Coordinates of C-alpha atoms and ligand atoms in Angstrom, one line a residue:
M136 CA 65.2 91.8 107.9
E137 CA 64.8 95.5 106.5
V138 CA 67.8 97.5 107.4
K139 CA 66.9 101.2 107.9
S140 CA 69.3 103.6 106.4
M141 CA 70.4 106.7 108.1
N142 CA 68.1 109.2 107.2
T143 CA 64.9 107.1 108.8
T144 CA 66.5 106.6 112.0
A145 CA 65.4 108.7 114.8
T146 CA 68.3 109.9 117.0
M147 CA 71.3 110.2 114.5
I148 CA 73.8 113.0 115.0
S149 CA 74.9 114.5 111.9
L150 CA 77.6 117.1 111.1
L151 CA 76.8 119.5 108.8
F152 CA 77.7 123.0 106.7
L153 CA 81.1 122.1 105.7
I154 CA 83.1 125.2 104.7
G155 CA 86.6 124.3 103.1
V156 CA 89.1 127.3 102.8
V157 CA 91.9 126.4 100.4
A158 CA 95.2 128.7 100.7
S159 CA 98.8 128.6 99.7
E160 CA 101.3 126.1 101.1
D161 CA 100.2 124.3 104.1
P162 CA 97.1 125.9 103.9
Y163 CA 94.5 126.1 106.8
R164 CA 91.2 124.6 106.0
F165 CA 88.0 125.8 108.0
F166 CA 85.2 123.6 108.7
E167 CA 82.3 124.4 111.0
W168 CA 80.0 121.3 111.9
H169 CA 77.0 121.5 113.7
G170 CA 75.9 118.0 115.8
I171 CA 71.9 117.9 115.4
L172 CA 68.9 115.6 116.2
I173 CA 67.2 114.3 113.2
N174 CA 67.5 114.7 109.4
G175 CA 71.4 115.5 108.8
K176 CA 73.6 114.3 106.2
F177 CA 74.8 110.9 106.3
P178 CA 77.7 109.7 106.2
G179 CA 79.4 113.0 107.4
P180 CA 81.4 115.2 104.7
D181 CA 84.5 114.1 103.5
I182 CA 87.6 115.9 104.8
V183 CA 89.8 116.4 101.8
S184 CA 93.4 117.7 103.0
V185 CA 97.0 117.8 101.8
T186 CA 99.8 116.8 103.6
N187 CA 100.7 119.1 106.2
D188 CA 97.5 121.1 106.0
N189 CA 96.1 122.6 109.1
L190 CA 92.6 121.4 109.9
I191 CA 90.3 124.1 112.1
I192 CA 87.4 122.0 113.0
N193 CA 84.5 123.6 114.8
V194 CA 82.1 121.3 116.1
F195 CA 79.0 122.2 117.9
N196 CA 77.1 119.8 120.0
H197 CA 73.1 119.9 119.6
L198 CA 72.8 116.7 121.5
D199 CA 71.4 116.2 125.0
E200 CA 74.6 114.5 126.2
P201 CA 78.1 114.9 125.7
F202 CA 79.9 114.7 122.6
L203 CA 83.5 114.3 120.8
V204 CA 84.9 113.4 117.5
S205 CA 88.0 111.5 116.9
W206 CA 90.5 111.0 113.9
S207 CA 91.1 107.7 113.2
G208 CA 94.7 107.4 111.8
I209 CA 95.4 111.5 112.2
E210 CA 98.6 111.4 114.0
N211 CA 98.1 114.6 115.8
M212 CA 101.9 114.9 116.3
K213 CA 102.9 116.0 120.0
N214 CA 99.4 117.1 120.5
S215 CA 97.2 114.3 121.9
Y216 CA 94.9 116.9 123.4
Q217 CA 93.3 117.0 119.9
D218 CA 92.8 113.5 119.9
G219 CA 89.0 113.6 120.6
V220 CA 88.7 110.8 123.0
Y221 CA 87.5 110.6 126.7
G222 CA 91.2 110.2 127.9
T223 CA 92.5 113.1 126.1
T224 CA 89.7 115.9 125.7
C225 CA 86.8 117.2 128.1
P226 CA 83.4 116.1 126.1
I227 CA 81.8 119.3 124.7
P228 CA 78.6 119.4 126.6
P229 CA 75.2 119.9 125.1
G230 CA 74.9 123.2 123.7
K231 CA 78.5 124.1 123.4
N232 CA 81.2 123.7 121.0
Y233 CA 84.9 122.9 120.7
T234 CA 87.1 124.1 118.0
Y235 CA 90.0 121.1 117.3
A236 CA 93.2 122.2 115.4
L237 CA 94.7 119.0 113.8
R238 CA 97.7 119.0 111.5
V239 CA 98.1 116.3 108.9
K240 CA 101.8 116.6 109.3
D241 CA 104.0 114.2 107.3
Q242 CA 100.8 112.2 106.6
I243 CA 98.9 110.8 103.3
G244 CA 96.1 108.2 102.9
S245 CA 92.5 107.6 103.8
F246 CA 91.3 107.5 107.1
Y247 CA 88.2 108.5 108.7
Y248 CA 86.4 110.6 111.8
F249 CA 83.6 109.3 114.3
P250 CA 82.0 110.2 117.3
S251 CA 83.8 108.5 120.1
L252 CA 81.6 108.6 123.2
G253 CA 79.0 106.1 124.3
F254 CA 77.4 104.4 121.1
H255 CA 77.3 107.6 119.4
K256 CA 79.1 105.9 116.5
A257 CA 76.2 103.5 116.2
A258 CA 73.9 106.7 115.0
G259 CA 76.4 107.8 112.4
G260 CA 78.4 110.7 112.5
F261 CA 81.1 109.4 110.9
G262 CA 83.0 110.4 107.5
A263 CA 86.1 110.0 105.3
I264 CA 89.5 111.7 105.6
R265 CA 91.7 111.9 102.5
I266 CA 95.3 113.1 102.8
Y267 CA 96.6 113.8 99.2
S268 CA 100.0 113.8 98.5
R269 CA 101.5 117.5 97.8
P270 CA 101.6 118.4 94.0
K271 CA 105.4 117.5 93.6
I272 CA 105.3 114.2 95.4
P273 CA 105.2 111.7 92.8
V274 CA 102.2 108.8 93.5
P275 CA 103.1 105.3 92.4
F276 CA 99.8 105.1 90.1
P277 CA 98.2 107.3 87.4
A278 CA 95.7 110.0 88.4
P279 CA 92.1 108.1 88.6
A280 CA 89.4 109.5 86.8
D281 CA 87.5 110.1 90.1
D282 CA 88.1 109.3 93.8
Y283 CA 85.0 107.8 95.8
T284 CA 84.5 107.2 99.5
V285 CA 82.8 104.0 100.3
L286 CA 82.1 103.5 104.0
I287 CA 81.2 100.2 105.0
G288 CA 79.6 98.8 108.5
D289 CA 77.5 96.9 110.3
W290 CA 74.0 98.4 111.5
Y291 CA 71.7 98.3 114.4
N292 CA 68.4 99.7 113.9
T293 CA 68.2 99.7 117.8
N294 CA 68.8 103.3 118.7
H295 CA 72.5 104.2 120.0
K296 CA 71.1 104.8 123.4
D297 CA 69.2 101.7 123.9
L298 CA 72.8 99.9 122.6
R299 CA 74.5 101.7 125.5
T300 CA 71.9 100.8 128.1
Q301 CA 72.0 97.2 127.1
L302 CA 75.8 96.9 127.7
D303 CA 75.4 99.1 130.9
N304 CA 73.0 96.6 132.0
G305 CA 75.6 93.9 131.7
G306 CA 74.3 92.3 128.1
T307 CA 76.1 91.9 124.9
L308 CA 75.0 93.3 121.5
P309 CA 73.1 90.7 119.2
L310 CA 74.0 90.2 115.6
P311 CA 73.6 93.7 113.7
D312 CA 70.6 93.9 111.7
G313 CA 72.5 94.4 108.3
I314 CA 75.3 96.3 106.7
L315 CA 75.3 99.5 105.1
I316 CA 77.2 101.2 101.9
N317 CA 77.4 105.1 102.3
G318 CA 74.7 105.0 104.7
R319 CA 72.5 102.7 102.5
G320 CA 71.0 99.5 103.0
S321 CA 70.6 98.9 99.2
D322 CA 71.3 100.4 95.9
A323 CA 74.4 102.7 97.0
T324 CA 75.7 103.5 93.4
V325 CA 79.5 103.8 92.1
N326 CA 79.4 105.6 88.6
V327 CA 81.7 104.7 86.2
E328 CA 82.6 105.8 82.8
P329 CA 83.6 102.9 80.2
G330 CA 87.5 102.1 80.1
K331 CA 88.3 104.7 82.9
T332 CA 90.0 103.7 86.4
Y333 CA 88.8 104.9 89.7
R334 CA 90.0 105.0 93.2
L335 CA 87.6 103.7 96.1
R336 CA 88.6 104.4 99.6
I337 CA 87.1 102.0 101.5
S338 CA 86.8 102.0 105.2
N339 CA 85.1 99.9 107.9
V340 CA 83.3 102.3 110.2
G341 CA 81.0 99.6 111.6
L342 CA 80.8 98.4 115.3
Q343 CA 81.8 94.8 115.3
N344 CA 82.4 92.7 112.4
S345 CA 84.9 92.2 109.4
L346 CA 83.5 92.8 106.2
N347 CA 84.5 91.6 102.7
F348 CA 84.4 93.9 99.9
R349 CA 83.9 92.9 96.0
I350 CA 82.4 93.9 92.9
Q351 CA 81.0 91.1 90.4
N352 CA 83.4 90.7 87.6
H353 CA 85.9 93.5 88.6
M354 CA 89.3 93.1 90.0
M355 CA 90.6 95.4 92.5
T356 CA 94.2 96.6 92.4
L357 CA 95.4 97.6 96.3
V358 CA 97.1 100.7 96.2
E359 CA 97.0 102.1 99.8
V360 CA 96.7 100.9 103.1
E361 CA 96.1 103.5 106.1
G362 CA 99.1 105.7 104.4
T363 CA 101.1 103.3 103.2
H364 CA 101.3 102.6 99.3
T365 CA 101.5 99.0 99.0
V366 CA 103.0 96.8 96.2
Q367 CA 99.9 96.7 93.7
T368 CA 98.1 93.4 93.7
A369 CA 94.9 92.5 92.3
F370 CA 92.2 90.8 94.1
S371 CA 88.8 89.5 93.4
S372 CA 87.7 90.5 97.0
L373 CA 89.1 92.4 99.9
D374 CA 88.4 91.5 103.6
V375 CA 88.2 94.8 105.5
H376 CA 88.6 94.4 109.5
V377 CA 86.4 96.9 112.0
G378 CA 88.3 100.0 111.9
Q379 CA 90.4 99.7 108.7
S380 CA 90.9 101.7 105.6
Y381 CA 92.1 100.5 101.9
S382 CA 92.3 102.3 99.0
V383 CA 92.0 99.9 95.6
L384 CA 91.7 100.8 91.8
I385 CA 89.1 99.4 89.8
T386 CA 88.8 99.6 85.8
A387 CA 85.5 99.8 84.0
D388 CA 86.7 96.9 81.6
Q389 CA 83.7 94.9 81.3
P390 CA 80.4 94.9 79.1
A391 CA 78.7 98.2 79.8
K392 CA 75.8 97.0 82.3
D393 CA 75.5 97.8 85.9
Y394 CA 77.4 95.1 88.4
Y395 CA 77.0 94.2 92.0
I396 CA 78.7 95.7 94.4
V397 CA 78.9 93.1 97.5
V398 CA 79.8 93.6 101.1
S399 CA 79.0 90.5 103.7
S400 CA 80.1 89.7 106.9
R401 CA 83.0 87.5 108.0
F402 CA 83.6 85.0 110.8
T403 CA 79.7 85.4 111.8
S404 CA 77.2 82.3 112.2
K405 CA 74.7 83.9 109.9
I406 CA 76.4 85.8 107.1
L407 CA 74.9 89.2 106.3
T408 CA 75.1 90.8 103.1
T409 CA 74.1 93.8 101.4
T410 CA 74.6 94.9 97.8
G411 CA 75.2 98.3 95.8
V412 CA 75.8 98.9 92.2
L413 CA 78.5 99.9 89.9
H414 CA 76.8 101.7 87.3
Y415 CA 78.3 102.1 83.5
S416 CA 77.4 105.4 82.2
N417 CA 76.2 103.7 78.9
S418 CA 74.8 100.9 81.0
A419 CA 72.8 98.3 78.7
G420 CA 70.5 97.2 81.7
P421 CA 70.5 96.4 85.5
V422 CA 72.4 94.2 87.8
S423 CA 71.8 90.5 86.9
G424 CA 73.2 87.0 87.3
P425 CA 74.1 85.5 90.9
I426 CA 75.7 87.9 93.6
P427 CA 79.3 86.8 93.7
D428 CA 80.1 85.0 97.1
G429 CA 82.7 85.9 99.0
P430 CA 85.6 83.7 100.7
N431 CA 84.6 81.5 103.8
Q432 CA 87.8 80.4 105.1
L433 CA 90.0 82.0 107.8
N434 CA 93.2 81.1 106.2
W435 CA 92.3 82.8 103.0
S436 CA 91.9 85.8 105.0
L437 CA 95.3 85.1 106.7
D438 CA 96.9 84.5 103.5
Q439 CA 95.4 87.7 101.9
A440 CA 96.8 89.5 104.8
G441 CA 100.6 88.3 104.3
S442 CA 100.4 89.3 101.0
I443 CA 99.9 92.9 101.6
K444 CA 103.4 94.6 101.3
T445 CA 104.8 98.0 101.2
N446 CA 106.0 99.0 97.9
L447 CA 109.5 100.0 99.0
T448 CA 110.2 102.4 96.0
A449 CA 107.1 104.5 96.2
S450 CA 107.2 107.8 98.0
G451 CA 105.1 108.2 101.0
P452 CA 104.4 111.9 102.2
R453 CA 107.8 112.7 101.2
P454 CA 109.7 112.2 97.7
N455 CA 112.0 109.6 99.5
P456 CA 111.3 106.0 99.2
Q457 CA 109.0 104.3 102.0
G458 CA 111.8 101.4 102.2
S459 CA 114.3 104.0 103.3
Y460 CA 113.3 103.6 107.0
H461 CA 114.8 100.4 107.7
Y462 CA 112.5 99.3 110.7
G463 CA 113.9 96.0 110.4
M464 CA 117.2 97.1 111.7
I465 CA 116.5 99.2 114.8
K466 CA 116.9 97.6 118.1
V467 CA 113.9 96.4 120.0
T468 CA 114.1 98.1 123.2
R469 CA 111.0 96.6 124.9
T470 CA 108.5 93.9 124.4
I471 CA 104.8 94.2 125.4
R472 CA 102.5 91.2 125.2
L473 CA 98.7 92.2 125.0
A474 CA 96.2 89.4 125.8
N475 CA 92.3 90.1 125.3
S476 CA 90.1 88.3 127.8
V477 CA 86.1 88.0 128.2
G478 CA 84.7 87.8 131.8
N479 CA 82.4 89.2 134.4
I480 CA 82.7 92.2 136.9
N481 CA 80.1 92.3 139.5
G482 CA 78.0 89.8 137.5
K483 CA 78.1 92.1 134.3
Q484 CA 79.7 91.4 130.7
R485 CA 83.3 92.9 130.8
Y486 CA 86.5 92.8 128.6
A487 CA 90.0 93.1 129.5
V488 CA 93.6 93.7 128.3
N489 CA 96.2 91.6 130.3
S490 CA 93.3 91.2 133.0
A491 CA 92.5 94.8 133.3
S492 CA 89.4 96.0 132.4
F493 CA 89.5 99.9 131.8
Y494 CA 86.9 102.1 133.4
P495 CA 86.9 105.9 132.6
A496 CA 87.8 108.5 135.2
E497 CA 86.1 111.5 135.5
T498 CA 89.0 113.8 134.8
P499 CA 90.8 113.3 131.1
L500 CA 93.9 111.4 131.8
K501 CA 96.1 113.8 129.9
L502 CA 94.8 116.8 131.7
A503 CA 95.5 115.1 135.0
D504 CA 99.1 115.1 133.9
Y505 CA 99.1 118.6 132.5
F506 CA 98.0 120.1 135.6
K507 CA 99.6 117.3 137.7
I508 CA 96.4 116.4 139.6
D509 CA 96.9 113.1 141.5
G510 CA 94.5 110.3 141.9
V511 CA 93.1 110.1 138.8
Y512 CA 95.2 107.4 137.3
R513 CA 98.6 105.5 138.0
P514 CA 100.9 104.8 135.4
G515 CA 101.7 101.2 135.3
S516 CA 98.6 100.1 136.0
I517 CA 98.0 97.6 133.5
P518 CA 100.6 94.9 133.2
D519 CA 102.8 94.9 130.2
Q520 CA 102.6 90.9 129.7
P521 CA 99.6 88.8 130.1
T522 CA 98.7 87.6 133.7
Y523 CA 96.5 84.7 133.3
G524 CA 94.6 86.0 136.5
A525 CA 91.3 87.3 137.5
M526 CA 90.1 90.3 135.6
F527 CA 90.1 93.4 137.6
P528 CA 88.6 97.1 137.0
V529 CA 91.1 100.0 136.7
T530 CA 91.6 103.2 134.8
S531 CA 94.6 101.6 133.2
V532 CA 97.4 103.3 131.8
M533 CA 100.7 102.0 130.7
Q534 CA 104.0 104.2 130.8
T535 CA 106.5 104.0 127.9
D536 CA 109.4 106.0 127.1
Y537 CA 109.8 108.6 124.2
K538 CA 111.6 107.2 121.2
A539 CA 111.5 103.6 122.7
F540 CA 111.4 101.2 119.7
V541 CA 108.8 98.6 120.9
E542 CA 107.6 95.3 120.1
I543 CA 103.9 94.8 120.5
V544 CA 102.4 91.2 120.5
F545 CA 98.4 90.8 120.5
E546 CA 97.7 87.4 121.8
N547 CA 94.1 86.3 121.0
W548 CA 92.9 83.4 123.0
E549 CA 89.6 83.8 122.1
D550 CA 87.8 82.2 119.4
I551 CA 86.8 85.4 117.7
I552 CA 88.6 87.8 115.4
Q553 CA 89.9 91.4 117.2
S554 CA 90.7 94.4 115.5
W555 CA 93.1 96.9 117.5
H556 CA 93.7 100.5 117.2
F557 CA 96.4 102.9 118.5
D558 CA 95.9 106.4 118.1
G559 CA 98.6 108.9 117.5
Y560 CA 100.6 106.4 115.6
S561 CA 101.2 104.0 112.7
F562 CA 102.9 100.7 113.4
Y563 CA 104.4 98.0 111.0
V564 CA 102.8 94.5 111.0
V565 CA 105.7 92.4 111.1
G566 CA 103.8 89.0 111.9
M567 CA 100.6 87.7 112.1
E568 CA 100.1 83.9 112.6
L569 CA 97.7 81.0 113.9
G570 CA 98.5 79.3 117.3
K571 CA 100.8 80.8 120.4
W572 CA 103.3 83.5 120.2
S573 CA 106.9 82.5 121.4
A574 CA 110.1 84.0 121.2
D575 CA 110.6 81.6 118.2
S576 CA 107.6 83.2 116.4
R577 CA 110.2 86.1 115.5
K578 CA 111.9 83.8 112.9
V579 CA 108.8 84.5 110.7
Y580 CA 108.8 88.5 111.0
N581 CA 108.8 90.4 107.9
L582 CA 111.4 93.0 108.6
N583 CA 111.9 94.1 105.2
D584 CA 108.1 95.3 103.7
A585 CA 105.7 94.9 106.3
V586 CA 103.1 97.6 105.8
S587 CA 103.0 100.7 108.1
R588 CA 99.1 101.4 109.5
C589 CA 97.3 102.1 112.5
T590 CA 94.4 99.4 112.8
V591 CA 95.5 95.7 112.7
Q592 CA 93.4 92.4 113.0
V593 CA 94.2 89.4 115.2
Y594 CA 92.7 86.1 113.9
P595 CA 90.9 83.6 116.4
K596 CA 93.5 81.7 118.4
S597 CA 96.2 83.6 116.7
W598 CA 98.8 86.4 117.1
T599 CA 99.8 89.5 115.5
A600 CA 103.1 91.4 116.1
I601 CA 104.1 94.8 115.4
Y602 CA 107.0 97.3 115.7
I603 CA 106.3 100.9 116.5
S604 CA 108.7 103.7 117.1
L605 CA 107.1 105.8 120.0
D606 CA 108.1 109.4 118.6
N607 CA 104.8 110.8 119.7
V608 CA 104.7 112.3 123.3
G609 CA 101.4 112.3 124.6
M610 CA 98.4 109.7 126.2
W611 CA 97.7 107.7 123.7
N612 CA 94.6 105.3 123.4
L613 CA 94.9 101.4 122.4
R614 CA 92.0 100.1 122.1
S615 CA 89.8 97.2 120.4
E616 CA 87.8 98.5 117.4
S617 CA 84.7 96.2 118.3
W618 CA 83.0 98.9 120.1
E619 CA 81.2 96.7 122.6
R620 CA 84.6 95.5 123.7
Q621 CA 86.0 98.6 124.1
Y622 CA 83.2 100.3 125.7
L623 CA 83.3 97.4 128.3
G624 CA 87.0 97.6 128.8
Q625 CA 89.4 96.6 126.0
Q626 CA 91.4 99.2 125.8
F627 CA 93.9 101.4 127.8
Y628 CA 96.3 104.3 127.5
M629 CA 99.9 104.4 126.6
R630 CA 101.6 107.4 128.2
V631 CA 104.5 108.4 126.0
Y632 CA 106.5 109.9 128.2
T633 CA 109.5 112.1 128.7
T634 CA 111.1 114.2 131.4
S635 CA 111.4 117.2 128.7
T636 CA 109.0 120.1 128.7
S637 CA 110.2 121.6 125.7
L638 CA 107.5 122.5 123.3
R639 CA 109.6 120.6 120.4
D640 CA 108.8 117.6 122.1
E641 CA 105.0 118.5 123.1
Y642 CA 102.8 121.0 122.6
L643 CA 101.0 122.9 125.4
I644 CA 97.4 122.6 126.1
P645 CA 95.2 124.3 123.6
K646 CA 94.1 127.8 124.9
N647 CA 90.5 126.7 124.3
A648 CA 90.7 123.5 125.6
L649 CA 87.3 122.6 127.5
L650 CA 88.1 121.9 131.5
C651 CA 86.1 119.2 133.1
G652 CA 86.2 117.1 136.3
K653 CA 89.4 117.7 138.5
A654 CA 90.6 119.9 136.3
S655 CA 87.8 122.3 136.2
G656 CA 89.2 124.9 138.6
F657 CA 92.6 125.1 136.5
N658 CA 93.6 127.8 134.3
Q659 CA 94.6 126.7 130.6
D660 CA 96.2 130.0 129.7
Q661 CA 99.8 130.1 130.3
P662 CA 100.8 133.5 131.8
D663 CA 104.0 133.6 130.0
E664 CA 103.1 135.8 126.4
E665 CA 106.4 134.2 124.7
L666 CA 104.9 130.7 125.6
V667 CA 101.4 131.7 124.0
E668 CA 103.0 132.6 121.0
L669 CA 105.3 129.8 120.5
R670 CA 102.2 127.6 121.6
E671 CA 100.0 129.6 118.8
E672 CA 103.0 129.0 116.3
L673 CA 103.6 125.3 117.1
T674 CA 99.8 124.1 117.3
L675 CA 98.5 126.2 114.7
G676 CA 101.4 124.5 112.3
G677 CA 104.2 127.1 111.9
E678 CA 107.2 125.2 112.4
Ligands
LIG1369 C1 83.1 127.9 119.9 O1 83.0 128.7 118.6 C2 83.2 130.1 118.5 C3 82.8 130.6 117.1 O2 81.5 130.7 116.8 C4 84.8 130.4 118.7 O3 85.1 131.5 119.1 C5 85.2 129.2 120.2 O4 86.3 129.6 120.6 C6 84.4 128.2 120.1 N1 84.9 127.6 121.4 C7 85.7 126.6 121.5 C8 85.9 126.2 123.1 O5 86.5 126.0 120.6
LIG1370 C1 106.2 100.6 93.4 O1 106.2 102.1 93.0 C2 107.2 102.3 91.7 C3 107.4 103.8 92.3 O2 106.3 104.9 92.2 C4 106.1 102.2 90.5 O3 106.8 102.3 89.6 C5 105.9 100.7 90.6 O4 104.6 100.3 89.6 C6 105.2 100.5 92.0 N1 105.3 98.7 91.9 C7 104.1 97.8 92.4 C8 104.7 96.2 92.2 O5 103.2 98.3 92.8
LIG1371 C1 92.4 76.2 104.6 O1 92.3 75.6 105.3 C2 91.2 74.3 105.0 C3 90.8 73.5 106.1 O2 90.6 74.5 107.3 C4 92.0 73.7 104.1 O3 91.1 72.7 103.6 C5 92.6 74.6 102.9 O4 93.4 73.9 102.2 C6 93.3 75.7 103.6 N1 93.8 76.7 102.4 C7 94.9 77.2 102.1 C8 95.0 78.0 101.3 O5 95.7 77.0 103.1

């Protein structure tokens, strides 16, 4: 079946007019984006930044429906207002704009942005975010000859509104029509010169499927996973689960010709495959030979996941080694177990976490908190252990304490793979195994060199355990990255709470915050001038 590439799709959303301004230390970079109908740029422009940069991004919504952009992996420290998901930020109405003020504080690595409402993600509107280390911070590999964004994802030819309508009517999504590499259903090209080494930043920006990435006759050295420098391991192919990002190095060390870049679906009844081209500058000829096969066993993927470790001597965003934070020696203060499930509510397909199937409220939860508006949600409306009971509809919010050190176990009793993402945080992936989790499972945890990341897979009939330090006050979305599942209820919000109202712990609502729902009548501007100044200093990155 022919897969339409983005530029032939009728209702895409594109983000145009990228203006990057680079200043001195902790610079501000200004972007102005216009979301429009038909004929834009796909994928969206890369956001290129350096640790601690301030990113000021003005997004104009030219669609005929509300729109929001969210930032996968950007922690937005103390500032969940800028997270760009339904529970924290009012949607940008049609014809209006909103200026996000993000700060990539203490972060490095490869991430991406995407439109978070409805099924806009099925229409594109996503792009890569790179955060480079500051000039004086050592990076544990030589500077590559070039650095390429590789956005891969499954693709539906069906319009995003029709996909959403299918789900609203109680249906489910079929197998996708194909897979795109950087917006192309075929011949996406990576150009290389013989003998040189390149960094590829691969993100799975698709809707449902785990994908395997490989390049004919070329090994890939994994160097970074969502902000963690890894032990450098060579792989002939790499599983990239939905929502995840990886950096690999490849060296053009083969006879000069063109080679297949291959992306294929994993764990699907029918394997979907698409190819691109690795093109040598002195290439003697086009791609040839059989397209290399991908792995087909689950335990191959599980073994690969287990082999990905932090390089403890490499630096992260700061010069000190990544292994200097001994996560394995911190006392766990709370264990949360999360079991996903599938079912029906009122005859319609739904998904749930611990039986709670999430429904949005009309007012963003964070704004309800800020303005102390009752009746929008109830903290504790989702249990923190599996209930084994019937699915129920709720605007689910789990309350946790600021500075708690938490173990979260994702328990997947279904026979399809899951992928989970937590906004505002990265977490240590301490364990991942087939079978049911029990307290005994802790014996196999990696308490030494697990990777810290923001999106993790859970294999069919398996569990994955993470450790997380709740050091970021706010309202944060914890969701399935399978877009059908999150849209139909497999998500909730974690309210990381403190009684402190100090601006050291959490910023004030941004001055330009859009207000909606029950928050409409409120005034986000603080009358106290000193507070306003302090807020500007903090939100715009003084500190
Ligand atoms: C919309 O854009 C204008 C500049 O064109 C800016 O001054 C204004 O603050 C933006 N609105 C919001 C809500 O951010
Ligand atoms: C780990 O990082 C160190 C320090 O930057 C580097 O020299 C070393 O090659 C890396 N080791 C591996 C196995 O990736
Ligand atoms: C993976 O599982 C299959 C059967 O399910 C088995 O034949 C194979 O040996 C396993 N491979 C590894 C690496 O464990």
